[in-house]
Tab-separated table of C-alpha atoms and ligand atoms in Angstrom:
chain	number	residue	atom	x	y	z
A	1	UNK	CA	101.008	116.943	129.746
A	2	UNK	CA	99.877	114.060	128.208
A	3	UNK	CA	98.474	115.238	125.044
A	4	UNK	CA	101.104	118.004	124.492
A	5	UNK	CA	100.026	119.589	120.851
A	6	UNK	CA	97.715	117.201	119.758
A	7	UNK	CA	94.944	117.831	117.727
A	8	UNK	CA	91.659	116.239	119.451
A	9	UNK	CA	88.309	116.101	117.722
A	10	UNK	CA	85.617	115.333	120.055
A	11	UNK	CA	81.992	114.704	119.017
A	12	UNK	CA	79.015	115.665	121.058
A	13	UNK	CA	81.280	118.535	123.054
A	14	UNK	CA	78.589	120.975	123.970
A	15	UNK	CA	77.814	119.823	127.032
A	16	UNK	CA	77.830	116.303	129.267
A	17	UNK	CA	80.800	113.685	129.086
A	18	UNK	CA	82.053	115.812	125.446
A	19	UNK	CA	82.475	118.820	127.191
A	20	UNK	CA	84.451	117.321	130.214
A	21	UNK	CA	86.340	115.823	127.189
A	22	UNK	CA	87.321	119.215	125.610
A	23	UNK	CA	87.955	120.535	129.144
A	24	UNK	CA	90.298	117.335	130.155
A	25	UNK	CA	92.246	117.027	126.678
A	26	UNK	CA	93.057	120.649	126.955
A	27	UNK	CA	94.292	120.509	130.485
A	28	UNK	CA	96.308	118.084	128.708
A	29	UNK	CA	97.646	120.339	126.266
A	30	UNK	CA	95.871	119.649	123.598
A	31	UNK	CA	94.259	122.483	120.851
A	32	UNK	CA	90.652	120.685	119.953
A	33	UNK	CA	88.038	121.064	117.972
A	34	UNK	CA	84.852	121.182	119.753
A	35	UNK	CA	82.112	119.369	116.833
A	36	UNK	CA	78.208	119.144	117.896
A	37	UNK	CA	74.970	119.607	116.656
A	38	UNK	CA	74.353	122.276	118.805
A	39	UNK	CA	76.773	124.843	116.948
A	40	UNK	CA	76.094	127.462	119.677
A	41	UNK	CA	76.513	125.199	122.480
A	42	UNK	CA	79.922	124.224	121.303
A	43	UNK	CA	80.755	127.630	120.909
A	44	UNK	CA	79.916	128.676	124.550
A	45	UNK	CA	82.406	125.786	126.031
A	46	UNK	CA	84.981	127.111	123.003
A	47	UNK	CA	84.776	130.329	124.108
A	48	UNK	CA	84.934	130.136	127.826
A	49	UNK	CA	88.464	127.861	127.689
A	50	UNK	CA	90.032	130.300	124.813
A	51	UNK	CA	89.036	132.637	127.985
A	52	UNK	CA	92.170	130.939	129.262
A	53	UNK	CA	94.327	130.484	127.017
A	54	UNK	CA	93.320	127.303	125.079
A	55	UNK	CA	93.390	126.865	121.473
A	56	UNK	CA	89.656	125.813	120.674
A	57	UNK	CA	87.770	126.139	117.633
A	58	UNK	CA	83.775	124.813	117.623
A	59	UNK	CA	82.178	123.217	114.762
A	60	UNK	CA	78.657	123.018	114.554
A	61	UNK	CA	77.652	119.351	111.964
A	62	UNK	CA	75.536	116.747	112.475
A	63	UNK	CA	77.878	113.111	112.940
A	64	UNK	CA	74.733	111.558	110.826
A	65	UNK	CA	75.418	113.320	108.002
A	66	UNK	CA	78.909	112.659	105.860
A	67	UNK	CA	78.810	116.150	103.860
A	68	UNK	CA	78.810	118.127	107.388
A	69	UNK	CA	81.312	115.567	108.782
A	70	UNK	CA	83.327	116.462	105.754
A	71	UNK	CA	83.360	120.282	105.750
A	72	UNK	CA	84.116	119.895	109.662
A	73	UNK	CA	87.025	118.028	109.659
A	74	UNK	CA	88.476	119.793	106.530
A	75	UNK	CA	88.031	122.730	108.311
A	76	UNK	CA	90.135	121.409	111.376
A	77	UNK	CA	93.173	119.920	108.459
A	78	UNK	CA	93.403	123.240	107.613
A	79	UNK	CA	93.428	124.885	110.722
A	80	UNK	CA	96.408	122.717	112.512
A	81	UNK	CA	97.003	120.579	109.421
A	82	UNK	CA	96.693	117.345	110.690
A	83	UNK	CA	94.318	114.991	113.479
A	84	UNK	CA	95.711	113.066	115.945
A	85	UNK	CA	92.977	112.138	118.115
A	86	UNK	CA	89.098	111.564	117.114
A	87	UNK	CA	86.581	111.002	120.059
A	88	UNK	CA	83.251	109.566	118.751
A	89	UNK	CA	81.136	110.509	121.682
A	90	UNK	CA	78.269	111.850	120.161
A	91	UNK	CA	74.862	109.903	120.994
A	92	UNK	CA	72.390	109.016	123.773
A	93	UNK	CA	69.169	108.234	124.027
A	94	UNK	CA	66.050	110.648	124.884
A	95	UNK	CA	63.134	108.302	125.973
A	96	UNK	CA	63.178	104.981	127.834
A	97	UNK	CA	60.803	102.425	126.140
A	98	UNK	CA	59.669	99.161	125.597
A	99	UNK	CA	60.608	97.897	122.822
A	100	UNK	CA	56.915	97.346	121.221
A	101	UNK	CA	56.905	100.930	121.433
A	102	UNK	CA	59.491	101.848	119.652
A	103	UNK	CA	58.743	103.161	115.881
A	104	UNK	CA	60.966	102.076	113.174
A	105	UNK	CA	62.051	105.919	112.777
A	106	UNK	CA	63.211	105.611	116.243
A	107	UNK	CA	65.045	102.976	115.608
A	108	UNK	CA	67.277	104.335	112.845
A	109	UNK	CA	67.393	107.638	114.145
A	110	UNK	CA	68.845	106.437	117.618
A	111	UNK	CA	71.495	104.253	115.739
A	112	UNK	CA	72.039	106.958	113.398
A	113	UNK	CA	73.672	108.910	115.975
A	114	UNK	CA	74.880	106.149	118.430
A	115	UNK	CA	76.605	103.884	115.727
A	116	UNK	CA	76.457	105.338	111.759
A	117	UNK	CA	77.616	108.075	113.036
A	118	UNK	CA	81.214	106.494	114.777
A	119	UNK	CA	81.464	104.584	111.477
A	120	UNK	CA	81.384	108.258	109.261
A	121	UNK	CA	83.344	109.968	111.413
A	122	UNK	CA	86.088	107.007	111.441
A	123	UNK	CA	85.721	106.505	107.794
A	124	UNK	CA	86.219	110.919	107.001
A	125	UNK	CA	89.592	110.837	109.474
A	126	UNK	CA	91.254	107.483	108.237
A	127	UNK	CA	92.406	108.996	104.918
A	128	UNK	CA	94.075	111.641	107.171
A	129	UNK	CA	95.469	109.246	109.911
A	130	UNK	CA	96.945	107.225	107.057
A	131	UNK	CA	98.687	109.705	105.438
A	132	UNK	CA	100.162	110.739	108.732
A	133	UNK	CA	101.213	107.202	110.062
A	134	UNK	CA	99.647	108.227	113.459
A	135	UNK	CA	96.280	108.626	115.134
A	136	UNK	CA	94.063	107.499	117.759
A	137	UNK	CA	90.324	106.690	118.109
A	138	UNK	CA	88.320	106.541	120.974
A	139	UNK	CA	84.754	105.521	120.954
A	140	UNK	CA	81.814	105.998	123.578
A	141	UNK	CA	80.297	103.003	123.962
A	142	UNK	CA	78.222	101.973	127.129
A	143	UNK	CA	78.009	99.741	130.093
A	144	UNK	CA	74.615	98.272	128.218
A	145	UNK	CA	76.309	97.241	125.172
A	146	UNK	CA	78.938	95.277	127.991
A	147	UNK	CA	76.447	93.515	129.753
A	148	UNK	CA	72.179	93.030	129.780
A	149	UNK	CA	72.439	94.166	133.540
A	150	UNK	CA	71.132	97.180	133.145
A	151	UNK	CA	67.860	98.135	131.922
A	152	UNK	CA	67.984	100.948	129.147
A	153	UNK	CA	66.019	100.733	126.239
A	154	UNK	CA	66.986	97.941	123.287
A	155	UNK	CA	67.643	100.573	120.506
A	156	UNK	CA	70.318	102.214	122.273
A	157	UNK	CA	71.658	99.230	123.511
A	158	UNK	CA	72.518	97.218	120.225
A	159	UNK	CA	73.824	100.620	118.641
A	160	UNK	CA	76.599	100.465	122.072
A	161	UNK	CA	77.039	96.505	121.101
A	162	UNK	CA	77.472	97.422	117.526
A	163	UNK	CA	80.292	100.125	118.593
A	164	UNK	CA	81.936	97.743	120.769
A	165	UNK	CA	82.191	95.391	117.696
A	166	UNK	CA	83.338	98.224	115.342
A	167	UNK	CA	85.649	99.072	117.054
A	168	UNK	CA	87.607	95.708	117.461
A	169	UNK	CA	86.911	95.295	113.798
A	170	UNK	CA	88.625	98.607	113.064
A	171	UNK	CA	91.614	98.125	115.944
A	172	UNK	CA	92.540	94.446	113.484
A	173	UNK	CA	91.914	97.002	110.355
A	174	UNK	CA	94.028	99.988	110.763
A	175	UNK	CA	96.646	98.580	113.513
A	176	UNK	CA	99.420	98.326	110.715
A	177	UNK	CA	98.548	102.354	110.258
A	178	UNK	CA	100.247	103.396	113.602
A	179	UNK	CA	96.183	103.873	114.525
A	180	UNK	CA	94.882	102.631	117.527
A	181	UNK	CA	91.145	102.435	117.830
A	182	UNK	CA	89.545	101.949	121.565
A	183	UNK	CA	86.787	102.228	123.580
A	184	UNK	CA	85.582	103.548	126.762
A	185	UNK	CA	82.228	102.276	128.225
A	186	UNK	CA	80.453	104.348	131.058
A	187	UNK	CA	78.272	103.334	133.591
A	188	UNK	CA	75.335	105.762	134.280
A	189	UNK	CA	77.325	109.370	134.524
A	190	UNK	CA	75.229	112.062	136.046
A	191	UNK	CA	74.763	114.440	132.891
A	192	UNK	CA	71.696	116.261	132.662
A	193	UNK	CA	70.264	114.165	129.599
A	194	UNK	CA	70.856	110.527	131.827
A	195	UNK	CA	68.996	112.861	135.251
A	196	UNK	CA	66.349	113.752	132.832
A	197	UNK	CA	65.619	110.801	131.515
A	198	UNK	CA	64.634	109.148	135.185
A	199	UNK	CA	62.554	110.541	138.100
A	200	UNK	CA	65.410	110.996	141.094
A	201	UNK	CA	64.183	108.003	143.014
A	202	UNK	CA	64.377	105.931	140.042
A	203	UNK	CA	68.100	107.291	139.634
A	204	UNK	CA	68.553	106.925	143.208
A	205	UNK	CA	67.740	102.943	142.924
A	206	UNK	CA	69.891	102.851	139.821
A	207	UNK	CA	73.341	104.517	142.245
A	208	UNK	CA	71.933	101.773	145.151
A	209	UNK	CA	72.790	99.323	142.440
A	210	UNK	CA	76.090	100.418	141.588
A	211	UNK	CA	79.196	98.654	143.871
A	212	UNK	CA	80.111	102.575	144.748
A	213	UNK	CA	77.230	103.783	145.533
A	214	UNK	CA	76.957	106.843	143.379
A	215	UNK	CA	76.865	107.787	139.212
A	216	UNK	CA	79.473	108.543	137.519
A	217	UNK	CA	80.772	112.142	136.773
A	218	UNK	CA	81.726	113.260	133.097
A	219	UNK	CA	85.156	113.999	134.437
A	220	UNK	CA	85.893	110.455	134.917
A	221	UNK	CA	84.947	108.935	131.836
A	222	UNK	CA	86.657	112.037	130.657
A	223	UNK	CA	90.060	110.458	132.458
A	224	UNK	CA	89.960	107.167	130.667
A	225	UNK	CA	89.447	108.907	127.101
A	226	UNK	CA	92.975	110.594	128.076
A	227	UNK	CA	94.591	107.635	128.930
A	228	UNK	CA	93.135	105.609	125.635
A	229	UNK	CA	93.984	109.001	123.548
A	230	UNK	CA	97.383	109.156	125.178
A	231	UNK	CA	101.144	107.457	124.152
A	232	UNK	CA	100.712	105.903	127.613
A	233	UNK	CA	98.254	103.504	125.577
A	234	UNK	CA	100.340	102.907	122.490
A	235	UNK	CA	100.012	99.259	123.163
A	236	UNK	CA	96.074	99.162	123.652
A	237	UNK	CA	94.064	98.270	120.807
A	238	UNK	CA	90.569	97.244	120.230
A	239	UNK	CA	89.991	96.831	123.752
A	240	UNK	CA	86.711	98.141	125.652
A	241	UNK	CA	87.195	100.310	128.943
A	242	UNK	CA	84.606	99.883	131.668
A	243	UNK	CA	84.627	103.015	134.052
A	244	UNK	CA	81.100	102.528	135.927
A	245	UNK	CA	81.886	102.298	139.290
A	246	UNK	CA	81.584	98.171	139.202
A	247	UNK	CA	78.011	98.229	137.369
A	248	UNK	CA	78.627	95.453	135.416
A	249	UNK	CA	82.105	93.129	135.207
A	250	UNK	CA	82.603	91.731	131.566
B	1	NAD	N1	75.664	109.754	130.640
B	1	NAD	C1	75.652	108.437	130.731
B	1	NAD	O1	75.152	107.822	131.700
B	1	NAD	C2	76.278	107.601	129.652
B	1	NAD	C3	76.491	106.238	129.909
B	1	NAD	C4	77.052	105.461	128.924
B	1	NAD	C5	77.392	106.021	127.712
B	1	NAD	N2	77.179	107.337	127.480
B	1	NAD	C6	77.546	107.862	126.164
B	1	NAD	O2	78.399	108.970	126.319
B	1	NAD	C7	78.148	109.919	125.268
B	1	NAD	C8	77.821	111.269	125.879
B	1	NAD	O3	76.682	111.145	126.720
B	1	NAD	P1	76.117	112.391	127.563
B	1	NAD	O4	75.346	111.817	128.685
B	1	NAD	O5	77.206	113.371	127.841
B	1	NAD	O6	75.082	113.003	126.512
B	1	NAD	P2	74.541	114.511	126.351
B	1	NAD	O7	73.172	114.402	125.772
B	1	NAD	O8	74.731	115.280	127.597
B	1	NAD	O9	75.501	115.121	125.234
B	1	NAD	C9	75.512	114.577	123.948
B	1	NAD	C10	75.883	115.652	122.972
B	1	NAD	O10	75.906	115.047	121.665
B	1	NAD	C11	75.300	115.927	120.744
B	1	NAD	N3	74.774	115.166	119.626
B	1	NAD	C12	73.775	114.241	119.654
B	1	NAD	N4	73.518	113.816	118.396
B	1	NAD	C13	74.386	114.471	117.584
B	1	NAD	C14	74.593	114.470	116.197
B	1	NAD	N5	73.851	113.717	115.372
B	1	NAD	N6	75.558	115.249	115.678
B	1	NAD	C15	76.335	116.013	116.485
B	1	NAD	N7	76.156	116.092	117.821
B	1	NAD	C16	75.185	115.329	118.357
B	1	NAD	C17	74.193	116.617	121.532
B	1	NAD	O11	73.803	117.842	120.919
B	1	NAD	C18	74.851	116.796	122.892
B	1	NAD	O12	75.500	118.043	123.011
B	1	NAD	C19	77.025	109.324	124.426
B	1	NAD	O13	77.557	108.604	123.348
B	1	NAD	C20	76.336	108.396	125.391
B	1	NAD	O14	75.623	107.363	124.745
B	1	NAD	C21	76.635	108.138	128.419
């Protein structure tokens, strides 16, 4: 097992690419911490994998917010008294829209929770990684902030540049730490939000488009996470993983 009594934070776990998250790192061995916004969301995936066996706590905070990141991650120090592994995965995007259309409130709420929020959360566990010598970050970022290939909507795609950035910026910062800080950018992964968000034939041109021929499934983005999260990757830092089925090549 690959993450054999870790302690895993993962943002954004109550459902999508978070919850396949949770579900992979505890295959893994792992006990996590299951954080979102949706406090009874992340409770119902908590619940149904301490059904078998898995230590899982839920957390219910808003990654916008450094008070609630805070109390959340104080409450996981105390639990297993130390975090190995953060996974900023919290964020998306609603509404595709030009950008003349988008409001200035848009704006900063979508890189609110797409990029401010990967900086708080980095900037509450650091102190803790420090002191321990040892940790690893791992970022969602997104095949849009790789590569203008792929139409989106301009809010959410410099909030995925600016995490791609961060995180090099923070891999060169904290290196010295025994920290590694990565990323993993998907291509278009079938959650319900990304269906949603399209009519089917318009998701149907976007899979025609893709080298594979199909989306993405949260398990698979979930894989990479692993991998970044694991020893395996001791070496890897500051780089940018693309899992999207050959969407874009950077
Ligand atoms: N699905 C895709 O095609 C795709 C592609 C590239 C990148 N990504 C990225 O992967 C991550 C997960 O995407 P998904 O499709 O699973 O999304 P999703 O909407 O299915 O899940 C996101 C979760 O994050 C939570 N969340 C949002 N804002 C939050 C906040 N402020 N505080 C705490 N929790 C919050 C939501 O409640 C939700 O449970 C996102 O960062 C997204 O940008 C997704």
């Amino acid at each position: 097992m690959r993450l054999e009594g870790k302690v895993v934070i993962v943002t954004g776990a109550a459902r999508g690419i978070g919850e396949a998250i949770v579900e992979a790192c505890v295959r893994e061995g792992a006990k996590v911490a299951a954080l979102d916004l949706d406090g009874g969301g992340a409770e119902k995936v908590a619940t149904a994998l301490r059904g078998r066996g898995a230590d899982v706590i839920a957390l219910a905070a808003d990654v916008t917010r450094s008070s609630e990141i805070s109390r959340a991650f104080e409450a996981v120090r105390a639990r297993w008294g130390r975090v190995d592994v953060l996974v900023n995965n919290a964020g998306g995007f609603a509404v595709i829209r030009a950008t003349e259309e988008i409001s200035e409130e848009e704006w900063n709420a979508i890189v609110a929770s797409n990029l401010t929020s990967v900086f708080l959360c980095s900037k509450t566990v650091l102190p803790i990684m420090k002191g321990q010598r040892y940790g690893r970050i791992v970022n969602l970022a997104s095949v849009v902030g790789r590569a203008g290939a792929v139409r989106v909507t301009s809010h959410y795609a410099a909030a995925k540049a600016g995490v791609i950035g961060f995180t090099r910026h923070l891999a060169l910062e904290v290196g010295a730490h025994g920290i590694t800080v990565n990323a993993v950018a998907p291509g278009t992964t079938a959650t319900e939000r990304v269906l949603k968000a399209r009519t089917p034939e318009e998701t149907q041109r976007v899979a025609e488009a893709i080298p594979v021929k199909r989306l993405g499934e949260p398990g698979e983005i979930a894989e990479a996470v692993v991998f970044l999260a694991s020893d395996s990757a001791a070496f890897i830092n500051g780089a940018t993983l693309d899992v999207n089925g050959g969407q874009v090549m950077v």
